XYZ file of C-alpha atoms in Angstrom:
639
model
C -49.730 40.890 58.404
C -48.685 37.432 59.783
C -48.927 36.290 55.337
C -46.971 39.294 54.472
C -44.116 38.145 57.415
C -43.913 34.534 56.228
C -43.572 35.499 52.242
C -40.970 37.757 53.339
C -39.139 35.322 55.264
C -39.528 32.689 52.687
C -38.061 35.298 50.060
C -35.258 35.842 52.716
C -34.448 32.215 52.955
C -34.479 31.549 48.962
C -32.143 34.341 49.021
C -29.635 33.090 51.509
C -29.700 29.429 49.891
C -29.157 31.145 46.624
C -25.942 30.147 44.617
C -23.810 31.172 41.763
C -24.645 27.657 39.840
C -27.684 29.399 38.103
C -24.991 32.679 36.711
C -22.032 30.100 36.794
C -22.188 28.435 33.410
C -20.386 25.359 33.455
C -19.044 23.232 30.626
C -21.179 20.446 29.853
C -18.970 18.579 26.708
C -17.542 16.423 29.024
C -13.737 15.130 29.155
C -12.329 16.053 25.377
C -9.302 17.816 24.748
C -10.224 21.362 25.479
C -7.947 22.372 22.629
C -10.409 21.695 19.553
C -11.749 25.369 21.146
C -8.809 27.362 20.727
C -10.269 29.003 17.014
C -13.933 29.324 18.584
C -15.159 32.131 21.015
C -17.087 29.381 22.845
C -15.648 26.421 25.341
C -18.600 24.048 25.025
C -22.493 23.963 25.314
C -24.847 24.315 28.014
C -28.332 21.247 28.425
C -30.003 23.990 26.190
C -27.441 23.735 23.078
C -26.409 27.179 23.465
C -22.547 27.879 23.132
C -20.918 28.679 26.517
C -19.012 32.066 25.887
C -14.993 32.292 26.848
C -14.538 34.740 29.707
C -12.864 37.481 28.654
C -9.182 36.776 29.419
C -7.365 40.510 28.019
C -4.748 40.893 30.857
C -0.843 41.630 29.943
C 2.012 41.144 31.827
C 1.504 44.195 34.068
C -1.781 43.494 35.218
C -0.381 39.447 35.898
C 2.658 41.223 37.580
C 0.314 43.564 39.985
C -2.295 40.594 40.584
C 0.605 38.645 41.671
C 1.633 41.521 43.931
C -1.723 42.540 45.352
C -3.340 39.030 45.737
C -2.596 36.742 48.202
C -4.090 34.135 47.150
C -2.352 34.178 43.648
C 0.163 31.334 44.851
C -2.625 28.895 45.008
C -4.687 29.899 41.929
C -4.710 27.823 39.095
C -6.459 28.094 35.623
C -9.018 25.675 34.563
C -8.907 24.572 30.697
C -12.748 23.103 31.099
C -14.550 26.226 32.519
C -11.865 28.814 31.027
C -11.898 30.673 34.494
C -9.675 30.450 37.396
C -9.549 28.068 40.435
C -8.646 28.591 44.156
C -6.621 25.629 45.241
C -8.972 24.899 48.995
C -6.480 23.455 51.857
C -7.698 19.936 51.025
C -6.542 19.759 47.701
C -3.396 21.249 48.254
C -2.106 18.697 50.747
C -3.116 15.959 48.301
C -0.888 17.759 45.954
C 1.559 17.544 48.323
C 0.876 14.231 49.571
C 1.601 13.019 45.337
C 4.598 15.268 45.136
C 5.861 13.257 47.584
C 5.370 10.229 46.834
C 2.703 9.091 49.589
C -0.892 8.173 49.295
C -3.095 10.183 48.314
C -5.589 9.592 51.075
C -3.941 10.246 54.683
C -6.243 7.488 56.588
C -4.334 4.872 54.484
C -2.276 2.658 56.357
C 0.089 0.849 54.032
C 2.098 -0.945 56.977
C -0.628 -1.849 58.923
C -0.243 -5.896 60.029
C -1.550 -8.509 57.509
C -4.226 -11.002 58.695
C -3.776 -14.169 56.779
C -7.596 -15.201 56.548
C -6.907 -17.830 54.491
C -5.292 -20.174 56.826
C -5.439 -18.235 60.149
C -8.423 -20.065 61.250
C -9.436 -23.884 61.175
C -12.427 -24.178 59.211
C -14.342 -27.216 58.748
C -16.059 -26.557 55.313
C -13.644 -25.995 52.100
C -13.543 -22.720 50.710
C -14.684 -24.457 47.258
C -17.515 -27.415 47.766
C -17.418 -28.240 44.188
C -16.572 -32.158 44.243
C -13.055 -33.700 42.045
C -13.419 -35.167 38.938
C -14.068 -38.508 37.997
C -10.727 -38.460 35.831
C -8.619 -37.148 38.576
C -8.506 -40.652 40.428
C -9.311 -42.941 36.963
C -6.109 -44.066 35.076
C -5.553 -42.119 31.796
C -6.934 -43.299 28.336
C -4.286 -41.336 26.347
C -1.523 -42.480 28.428
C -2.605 -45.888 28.447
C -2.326 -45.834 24.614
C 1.206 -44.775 24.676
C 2.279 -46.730 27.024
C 0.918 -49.968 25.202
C 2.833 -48.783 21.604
C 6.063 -48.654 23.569
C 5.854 -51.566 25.122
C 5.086 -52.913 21.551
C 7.826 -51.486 19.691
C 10.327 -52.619 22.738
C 8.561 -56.404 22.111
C 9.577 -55.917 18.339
C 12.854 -54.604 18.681
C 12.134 -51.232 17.783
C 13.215 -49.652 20.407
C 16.096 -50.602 22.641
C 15.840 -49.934 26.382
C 19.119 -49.566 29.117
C 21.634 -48.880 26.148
C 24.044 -46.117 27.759
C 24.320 -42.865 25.607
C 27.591 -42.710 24.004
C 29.607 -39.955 25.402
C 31.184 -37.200 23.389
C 34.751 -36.659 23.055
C 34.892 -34.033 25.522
C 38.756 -33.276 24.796
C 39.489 -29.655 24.557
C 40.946 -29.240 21.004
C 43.902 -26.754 20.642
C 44.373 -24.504 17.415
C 47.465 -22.687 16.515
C 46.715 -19.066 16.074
C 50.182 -18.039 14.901
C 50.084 -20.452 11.593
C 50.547 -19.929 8.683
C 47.548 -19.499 6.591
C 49.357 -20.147 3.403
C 51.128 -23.187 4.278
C 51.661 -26.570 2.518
C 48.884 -28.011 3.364
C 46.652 -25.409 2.177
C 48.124 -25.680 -0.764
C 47.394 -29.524 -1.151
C 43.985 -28.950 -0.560
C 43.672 -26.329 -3.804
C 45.446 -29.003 -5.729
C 43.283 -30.286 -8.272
C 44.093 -33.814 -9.400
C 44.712 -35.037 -13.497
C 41.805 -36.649 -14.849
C 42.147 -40.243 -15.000
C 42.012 -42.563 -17.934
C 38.720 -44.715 -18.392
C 40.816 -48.479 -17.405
C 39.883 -51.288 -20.420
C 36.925 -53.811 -20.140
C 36.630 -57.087 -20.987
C 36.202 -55.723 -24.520
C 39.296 -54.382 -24.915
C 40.989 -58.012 -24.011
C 42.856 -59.613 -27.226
C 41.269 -62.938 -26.406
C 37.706 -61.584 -25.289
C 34.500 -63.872 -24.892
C 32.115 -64.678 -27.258
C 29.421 -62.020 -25.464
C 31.573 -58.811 -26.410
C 32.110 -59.983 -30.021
C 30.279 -57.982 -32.418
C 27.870 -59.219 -35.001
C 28.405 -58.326 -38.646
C 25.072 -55.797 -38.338
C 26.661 -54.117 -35.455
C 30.011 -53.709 -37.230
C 28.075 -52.100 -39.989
C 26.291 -49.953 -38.009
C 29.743 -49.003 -36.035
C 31.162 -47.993 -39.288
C 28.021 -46.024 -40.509
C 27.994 -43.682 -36.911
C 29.618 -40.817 -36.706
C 32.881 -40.835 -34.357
C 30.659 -38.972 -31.643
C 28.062 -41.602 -31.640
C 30.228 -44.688 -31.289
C 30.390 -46.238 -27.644
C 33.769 -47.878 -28.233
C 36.570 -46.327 -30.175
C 37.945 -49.494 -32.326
C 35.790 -52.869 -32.845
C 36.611 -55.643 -30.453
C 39.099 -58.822 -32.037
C 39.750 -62.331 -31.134
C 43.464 -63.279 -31.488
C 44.843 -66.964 -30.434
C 48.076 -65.454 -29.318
C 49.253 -62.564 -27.843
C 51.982 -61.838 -30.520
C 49.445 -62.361 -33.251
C 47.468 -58.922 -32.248
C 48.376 -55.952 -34.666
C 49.800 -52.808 -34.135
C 46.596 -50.368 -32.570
C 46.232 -47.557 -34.994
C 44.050 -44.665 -32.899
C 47.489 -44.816 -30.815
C 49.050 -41.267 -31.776
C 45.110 -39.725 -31.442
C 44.416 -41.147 -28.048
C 47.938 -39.808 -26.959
C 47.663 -36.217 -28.212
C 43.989 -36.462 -26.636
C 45.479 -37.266 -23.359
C 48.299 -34.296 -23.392
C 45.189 -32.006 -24.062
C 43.634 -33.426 -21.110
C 46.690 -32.810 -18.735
C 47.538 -29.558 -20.176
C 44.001 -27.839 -20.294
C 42.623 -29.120 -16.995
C 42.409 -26.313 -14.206
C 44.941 -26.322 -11.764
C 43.475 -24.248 -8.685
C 39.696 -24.750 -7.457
C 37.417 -21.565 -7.391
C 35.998 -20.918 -4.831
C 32.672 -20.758 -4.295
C 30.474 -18.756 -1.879
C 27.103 -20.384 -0.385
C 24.630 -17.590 -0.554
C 21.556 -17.722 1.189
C 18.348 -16.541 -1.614
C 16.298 -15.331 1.182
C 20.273 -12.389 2.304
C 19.569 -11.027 -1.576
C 15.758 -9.810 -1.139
C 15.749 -6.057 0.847
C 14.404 -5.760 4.110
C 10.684 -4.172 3.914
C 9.057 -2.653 6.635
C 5.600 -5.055 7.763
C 2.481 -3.691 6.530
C 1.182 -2.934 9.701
C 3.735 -0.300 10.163
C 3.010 1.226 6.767
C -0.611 2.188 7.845
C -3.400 3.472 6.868
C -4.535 2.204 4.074
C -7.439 0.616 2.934
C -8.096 -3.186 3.802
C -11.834 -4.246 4.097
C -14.986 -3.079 1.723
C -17.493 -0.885 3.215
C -19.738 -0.004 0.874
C -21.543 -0.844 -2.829
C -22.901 1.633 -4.833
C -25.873 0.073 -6.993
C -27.750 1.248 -9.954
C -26.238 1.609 -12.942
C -27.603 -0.991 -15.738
C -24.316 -1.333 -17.478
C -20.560 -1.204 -17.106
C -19.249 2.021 -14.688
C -15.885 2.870 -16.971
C -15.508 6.184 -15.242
C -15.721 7.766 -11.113
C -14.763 10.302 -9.261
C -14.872 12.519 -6.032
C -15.028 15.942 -5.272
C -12.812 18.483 -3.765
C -14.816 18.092 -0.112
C -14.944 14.033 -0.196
C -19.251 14.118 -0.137
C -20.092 13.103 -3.062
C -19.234 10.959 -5.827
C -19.718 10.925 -9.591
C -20.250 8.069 -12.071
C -20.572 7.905 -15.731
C -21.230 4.412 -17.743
C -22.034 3.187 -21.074
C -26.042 3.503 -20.244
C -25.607 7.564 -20.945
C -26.250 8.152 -17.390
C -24.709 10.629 -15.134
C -25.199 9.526 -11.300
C -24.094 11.280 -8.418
C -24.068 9.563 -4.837
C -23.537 10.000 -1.281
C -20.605 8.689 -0.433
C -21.216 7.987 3.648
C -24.646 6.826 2.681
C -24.415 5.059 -1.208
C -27.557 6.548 -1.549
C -27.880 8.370 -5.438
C -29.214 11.795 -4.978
C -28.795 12.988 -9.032
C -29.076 11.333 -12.191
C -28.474 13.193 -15.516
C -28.716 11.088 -19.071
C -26.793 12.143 -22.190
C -28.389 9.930 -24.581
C -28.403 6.130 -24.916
C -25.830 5.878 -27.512
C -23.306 8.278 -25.851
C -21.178 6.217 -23.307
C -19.241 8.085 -20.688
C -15.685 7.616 -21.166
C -14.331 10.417 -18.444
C -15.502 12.450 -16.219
C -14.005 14.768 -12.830
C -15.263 17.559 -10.553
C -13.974 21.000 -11.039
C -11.413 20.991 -7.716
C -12.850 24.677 -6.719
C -14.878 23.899 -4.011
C -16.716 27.192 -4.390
C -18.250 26.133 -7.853
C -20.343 22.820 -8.273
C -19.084 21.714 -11.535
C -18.575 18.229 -13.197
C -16.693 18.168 -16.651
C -18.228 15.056 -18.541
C -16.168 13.640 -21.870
C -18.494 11.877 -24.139
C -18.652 15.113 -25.610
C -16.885 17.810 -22.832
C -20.584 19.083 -21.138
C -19.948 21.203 -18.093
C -22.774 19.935 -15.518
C -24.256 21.548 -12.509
C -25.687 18.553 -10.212
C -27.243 20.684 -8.058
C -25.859 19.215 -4.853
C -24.367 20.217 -1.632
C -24.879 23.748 -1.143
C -27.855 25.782 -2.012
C -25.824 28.865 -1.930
C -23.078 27.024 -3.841
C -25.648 26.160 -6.963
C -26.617 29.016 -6.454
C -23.488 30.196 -7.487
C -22.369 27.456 -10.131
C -25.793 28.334 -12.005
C -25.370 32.119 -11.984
C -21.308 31.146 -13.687
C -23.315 29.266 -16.505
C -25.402 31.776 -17.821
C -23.045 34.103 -18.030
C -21.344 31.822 -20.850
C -21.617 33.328 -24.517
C -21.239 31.894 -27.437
C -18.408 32.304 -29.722
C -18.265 33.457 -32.902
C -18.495 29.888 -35.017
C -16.031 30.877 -37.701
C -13.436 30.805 -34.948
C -14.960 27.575 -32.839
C -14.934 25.672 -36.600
C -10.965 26.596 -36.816
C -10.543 25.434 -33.665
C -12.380 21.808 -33.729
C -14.216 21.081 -36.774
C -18.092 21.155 -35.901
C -19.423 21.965 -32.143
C -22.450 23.515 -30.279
C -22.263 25.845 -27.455
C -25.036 26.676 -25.090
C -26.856 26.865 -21.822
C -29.860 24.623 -20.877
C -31.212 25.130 -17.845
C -33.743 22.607 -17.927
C -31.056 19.939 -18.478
C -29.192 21.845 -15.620
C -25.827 21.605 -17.792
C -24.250 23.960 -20.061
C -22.304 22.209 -22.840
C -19.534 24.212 -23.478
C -17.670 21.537 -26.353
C -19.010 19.158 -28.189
C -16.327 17.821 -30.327
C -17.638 15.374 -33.372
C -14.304 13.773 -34.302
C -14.197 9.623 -34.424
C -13.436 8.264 -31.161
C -15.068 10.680 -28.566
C -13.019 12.499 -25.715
C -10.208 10.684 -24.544
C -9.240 12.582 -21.157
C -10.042 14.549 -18.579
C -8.232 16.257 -16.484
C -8.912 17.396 -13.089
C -6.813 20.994 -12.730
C -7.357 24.360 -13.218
C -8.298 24.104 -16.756
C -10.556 21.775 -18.881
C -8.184 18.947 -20.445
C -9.162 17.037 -23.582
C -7.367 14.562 -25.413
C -9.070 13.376 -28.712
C -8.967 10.433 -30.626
C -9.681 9.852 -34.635
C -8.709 8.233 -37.611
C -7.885 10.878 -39.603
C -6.102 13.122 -37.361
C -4.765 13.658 -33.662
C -5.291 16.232 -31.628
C -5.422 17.307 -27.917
C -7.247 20.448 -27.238
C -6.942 22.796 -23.613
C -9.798 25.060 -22.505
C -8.998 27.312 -19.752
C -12.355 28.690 -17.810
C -11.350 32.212 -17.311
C -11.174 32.439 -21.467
C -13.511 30.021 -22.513
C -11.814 29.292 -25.467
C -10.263 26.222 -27.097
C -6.906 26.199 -28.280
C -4.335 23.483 -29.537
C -1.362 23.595 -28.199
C 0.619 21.495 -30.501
C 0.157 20.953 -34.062
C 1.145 17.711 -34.461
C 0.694 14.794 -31.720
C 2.777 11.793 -32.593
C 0.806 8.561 -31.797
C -2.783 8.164 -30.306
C -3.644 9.858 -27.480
C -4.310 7.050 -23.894
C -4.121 9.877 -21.276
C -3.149 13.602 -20.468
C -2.358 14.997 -17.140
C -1.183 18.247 -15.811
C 1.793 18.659 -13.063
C 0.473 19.772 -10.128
C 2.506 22.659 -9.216
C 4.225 23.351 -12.325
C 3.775 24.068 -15.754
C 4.080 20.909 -17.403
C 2.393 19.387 -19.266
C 2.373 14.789 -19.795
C 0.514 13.052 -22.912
C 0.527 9.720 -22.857
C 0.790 7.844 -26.303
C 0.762 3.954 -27.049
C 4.389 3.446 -25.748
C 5.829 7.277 -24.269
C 5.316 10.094 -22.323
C 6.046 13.256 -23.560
C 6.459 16.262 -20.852
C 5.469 19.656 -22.281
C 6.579 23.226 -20.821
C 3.383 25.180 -21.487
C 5.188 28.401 -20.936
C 8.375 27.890 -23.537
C 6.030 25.525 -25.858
C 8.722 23.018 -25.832
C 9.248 19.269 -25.369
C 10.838 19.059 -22.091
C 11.364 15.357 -21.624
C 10.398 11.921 -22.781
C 9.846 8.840 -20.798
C 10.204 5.243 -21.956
C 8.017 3.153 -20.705
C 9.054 -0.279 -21.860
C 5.546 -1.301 -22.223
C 3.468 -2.237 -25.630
C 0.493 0.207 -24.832
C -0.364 2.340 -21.636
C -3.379 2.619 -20.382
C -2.825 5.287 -17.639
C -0.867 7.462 -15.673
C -1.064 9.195 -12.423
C 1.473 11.865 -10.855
C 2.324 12.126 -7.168
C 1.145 15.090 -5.251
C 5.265 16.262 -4.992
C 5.555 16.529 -8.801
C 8.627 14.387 -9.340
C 7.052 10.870 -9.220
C 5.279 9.262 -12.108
C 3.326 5.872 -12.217
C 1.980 4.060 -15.480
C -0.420 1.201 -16.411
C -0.570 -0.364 -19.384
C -2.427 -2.956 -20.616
C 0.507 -5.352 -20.713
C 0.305 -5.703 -16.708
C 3.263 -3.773 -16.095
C 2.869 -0.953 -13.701
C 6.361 1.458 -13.936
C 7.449 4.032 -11.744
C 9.033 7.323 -12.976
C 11.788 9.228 -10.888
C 11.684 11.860 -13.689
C 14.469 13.468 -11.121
C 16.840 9.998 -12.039
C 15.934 8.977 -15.471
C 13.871 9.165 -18.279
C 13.337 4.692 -17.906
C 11.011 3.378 -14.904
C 13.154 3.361 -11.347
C 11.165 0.352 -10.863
C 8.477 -1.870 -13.075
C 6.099 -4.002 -11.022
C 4.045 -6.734 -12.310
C 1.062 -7.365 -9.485
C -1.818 -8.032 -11.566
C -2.451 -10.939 -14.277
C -4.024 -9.267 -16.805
C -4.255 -5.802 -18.077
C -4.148 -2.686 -15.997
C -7.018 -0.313 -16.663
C -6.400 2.753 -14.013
C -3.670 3.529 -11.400
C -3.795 6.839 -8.984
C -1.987 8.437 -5.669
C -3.791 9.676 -2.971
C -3.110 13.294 -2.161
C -2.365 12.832 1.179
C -1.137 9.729 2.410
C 2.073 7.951 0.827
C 0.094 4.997 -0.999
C -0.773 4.102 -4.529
C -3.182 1.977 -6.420
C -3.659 0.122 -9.567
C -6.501 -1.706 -10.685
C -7.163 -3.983 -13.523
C -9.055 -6.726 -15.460
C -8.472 -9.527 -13.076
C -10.966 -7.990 -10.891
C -8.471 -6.236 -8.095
C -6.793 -3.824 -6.851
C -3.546 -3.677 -5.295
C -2.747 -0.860 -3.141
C 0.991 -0.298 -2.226
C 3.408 2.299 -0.072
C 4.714 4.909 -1.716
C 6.924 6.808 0.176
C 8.863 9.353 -1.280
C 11.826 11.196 0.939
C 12.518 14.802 0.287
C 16.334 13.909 0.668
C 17.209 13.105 -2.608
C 19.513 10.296 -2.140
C 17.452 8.476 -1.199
C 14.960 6.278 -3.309
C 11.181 6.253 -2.702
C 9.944 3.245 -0.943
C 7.501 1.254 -2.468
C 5.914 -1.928 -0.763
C 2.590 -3.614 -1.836
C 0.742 -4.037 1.373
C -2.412 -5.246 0.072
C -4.699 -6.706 -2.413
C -8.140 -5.989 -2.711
C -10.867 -8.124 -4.176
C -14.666 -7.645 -4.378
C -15.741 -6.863 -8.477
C -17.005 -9.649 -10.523
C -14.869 -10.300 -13.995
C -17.644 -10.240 -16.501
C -17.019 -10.153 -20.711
C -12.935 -10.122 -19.598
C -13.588 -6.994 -18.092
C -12.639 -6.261 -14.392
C -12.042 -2.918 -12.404
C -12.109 -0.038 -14.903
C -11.556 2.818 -12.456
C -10.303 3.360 -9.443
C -9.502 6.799 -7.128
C -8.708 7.739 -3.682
C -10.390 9.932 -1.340
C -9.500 13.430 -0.749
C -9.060 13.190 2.889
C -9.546 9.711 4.403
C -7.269 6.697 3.055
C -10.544 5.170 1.514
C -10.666 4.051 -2.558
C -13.242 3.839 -5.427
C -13.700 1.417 -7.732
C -15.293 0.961 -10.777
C -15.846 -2.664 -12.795
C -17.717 -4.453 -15.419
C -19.971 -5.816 -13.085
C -21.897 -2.233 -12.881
C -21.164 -1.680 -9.218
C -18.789 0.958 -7.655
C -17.327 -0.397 -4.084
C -15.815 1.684 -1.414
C -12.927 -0.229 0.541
C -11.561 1.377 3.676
């Protein structure tokens, strides 16, 4: 009996010291903004990872309205972001509140006027506060000193310098202007007066009697005669005459007269005036590029493994992984937080990648390749999404081929799952693929001897067609507008716009360059930057004009690739002297005013190797972070 009393007290006990801690599930994220919860039905976790649930919070203005009515302590009752429940306000905290509302201390035992004790110097102490002994230089003479001391006294020896010689005073006299005078007076007028230009006065040559020095020889009278009247340093040939009245009549007389009329009537009267300018008033005022960021500054990362030149990159939809095509054949796709290559596809040793982009869906795992247009699945990412991506591949069929020949000459179409790719166009024509574009549909511009032709495969009809019979000039790039239907091709020198739903030339730039190389349009449609291979980079305000708004020249040798980045206002353009500059792009949806573009920065990091330098070059998705691509066969992530 006595056992069964003391387990039943000790029960009794653990349920009197029993709290609500155990039921009461606290938030354990710590102090973040409680705000990233708002979408989630969960404020945090507890120590065992488990989501803490919201309490259920349901209550309208009626039952707020008869809570405040029927609860007295509803003045004092706060709600608590971190726990999601509400909060009693205890006495003690409340008189700190009002203790800060106030203005007063927040602790009431504080006494800020209580009397100051100056223990410093209150008391005599015998020891110093610091026992660390002076230094020998504070009680030796100075070196330094000594040395200047000893060259003034030697330049006051040598005369150098003169010593007691009062400073000479300046006029301090208060100098009185007239405000009422005339600004046009007399004597402004004297001082626009320009003088007549004076007569050259006679030498020693010109003398009747002259001495035997300024005589000329026989040679040099010959030679005076044989120049032409520009050439001649003296106008008539010096003479010695024993009189005065012996010297002949001068016969240049009449010329030098009606010379000197000229020279009184044609010589200016009034003085232009002219205005100093300073150079450095003419150049704009740009903002400093610390103001203009983010943007990428430093390299973070080198992406190794490719045996010969990387000509194309790119990055999908989601910003996780990158692509790279060179002139080995090979296909690799890499982690882009880690570098690490976690696919590698080869087309063949003697098929170099030219282009190459991820399908911007980010429900399909797609990447178009354009040595001939293959359609890859990298398996990456997503099991679901390959899933997916493989299941949309073998559901291609094949055309009939008396309608694929029409279209481009010779091509295979197939799945191979083995390969893991389904090559929907393999085009044969001289030159390869020139272009790929990454947009809804499957962009190719090609490139041959005999004919020119750029070809446009949407997905949903997997067909081929040519929109345009004719293409004047070769192909360099193709792009699609963004949010409109229109449609840029790039030849050596312009850039024709086409409307893809009136099948219609809509506009064509002039780019003032010998031969792009590249083009990129910004993510608001009206903005246009090209590269060419002349080092001019031009910008397009297709809104303004069908020339460049502005043409910069950043880079000393050719420009291979230029892009935007979809989100942030900056631009890039990279080319064979092994950098990249990145600038500010900023462009104002007030159309009167101009886009603002300043270069903030320069990167360098790729090796020039054969005259080659950075071949590619494109932005992140999401972060202000950009690829590059070079001759060297590295790809480099700056940030």
């Amino acid at each position: 009996d006595q056992k069964v009393e003391l387990e039943a007290e000790i029960l009794k006990q653990n349920e009197d010291h029993d709290t609500s801690d155990e039921e009461d599930s606290r938030n354990t994220v710590g102090n973040i903004p409680m705000q990233w919860y708002d979408d989630f039905p969960h404020i945090g976790y507890n120590l065992d990872g488990k989501p803490i649930a919201k309490p259920i919070r349901n209550k309208d203005e009626l039952d707020k309205f008869l809570n405040k009515m029927d609860n007295p302590e509803y003045w004092r009752t706060i709600f608590d972001k971190t726990t999601g429940r509400d909060h009693v306000l205890t006495q003690e905290e409340l008189t700190l509140i009002n203790r800060v509302q106030k203005g007063s201390f927040y602790d009431a035992s504080y006494d800020p006027y209580e009397p100051y004790v100056d223990f410093f110097t209150h008391e005599k102490m015998i020891h110093p506060v610091s026992n660390y002994p002076e230094h020998k230089r504070s009680f030796t003479p100075s070196l330094v000193e000594k040395r200047k001391v000893g060259k003034l006294v030697h330049a006051i020896k040598m005369g150098w310098l003169k010593v007691g010689q009062p400073k000479k005073e300046e006029d301090e006299e208060i100098k009185f202007y007239d405000l009422w005078a005339d600004s046009h007076s007399e004597l402004a007028r004297q001082k626009m007066h320009v003088p007549a230009p004076k007569m050259k006065l006679p030498g020693h040559e010109g003398s009747y009697n002259p001495a035997p020095e300024f005589l000329p020889t026989e040679e040099e009278i010959a030679q005076w005669k044989e120049d032409e009247p520009e050439d001649r340093k003296l106008d008539f040939v010096p003479q010695k005459h024993d009189a005065l009245r012996r010297v002949p009549q001068y016969p240049m007389f009449i010329q030098e007269r009606f010379a000197r009329c000229l020279d009184l009537y044609l010589c200016p009267r009034q003085r232009k005036m002219k205005f100093n300018v300073n150079p450095d008033d003419l150049i704009p005022e740009l903002p400093k590029p610390r103001d203009l960021r983010p943007f990428p500054t430093v390299q973070a990362l080198c992406y190794r493994g490719h045996q010969a030149m990387v000509r194309t990159i790119s990055v999908d939809a989601t910003g996780q992984w990158l692509a790279s095509g060179s002139d080995d054949g090979i296909v690799r796709v890499w982690e882009v937080s880690t570098a690490r290559c976690v696919r590698e596809v080869s087309l063949g040793k003697n098929q170099p990648i030219k282009c190459l982009a991820w399908c911007p869906n980010p429900s399909v795992c797609l990447l178009a390749i354009a040595s001939t247009v293959v359609i890859l699945n990298p398996y990456i990412g997503d099991r679901l999404v390959a899933t997916a991506t493989d299941n949309l591949l073998q559901s291609f069929e094949e055309e009939e081929e008396g309608g694929e020949e029409k279209i481009s000459g010779r091509s295979t179409s197939g799945y191979h799952p083995s390969q893991g790719y389904c090559s929907v166009l393999k085009f044969v024509l001289t030159g390869g693929a020139g272009d790929v574009a990454r947009e809804r549909r499957l962009l190719r511009g090609c490139r041959s001897k005999q004919r020119q032709r750029t070809s446009i495969s949407p997905s949903a009809h997997k067909a081929t067609q040519n929109p345009f019979s004719k293409c004047k000039g070769a192909v360099q790039s193709v792009l699609f507008h963004p949010n409109r239907p229109f449609f840029f091709v790039a030849t050596q020198r312009y850039v024709r716009v086409y409307n893809l739903v009136k099948q219609q030339l809509s506009k064509k730039l002039f780019s003032n360059s010998q031969w792009i190389s590249s083009l990129s349009i910004h993510p608001g449609g009206d903005n246009l930057i090209v590269g060419s291979y002349d080092c001019r980079l031009s910008w397009f305000d297709m809104d303004l004009s069908t020339k460049p708004y502005r043409t910069m020249r950043y880079h000393k040798r050719a420009i291979r690739a230029c892009c935007f980045h979809r989100k942030y206002p900056i631009f890039a353009s990279a080319g064979d002297d092994g950098s990249i500059v990145v600038s500010h792009g900023m462009v104002y949806s007030d159309l009167m005013q101009n886009p603002l573009i300043v270069p903030v920065k320069v990167l360098k990091g790729h090796k020039v190797e054969r005259n080659l330098g950075v071949l590619d070059c494109c932005f992140h998705p999401h972060q202000p972070w950009i690829f590059s691509s070079a001759a060297d066969n590295t790809i480099r992530l700056f940030s």
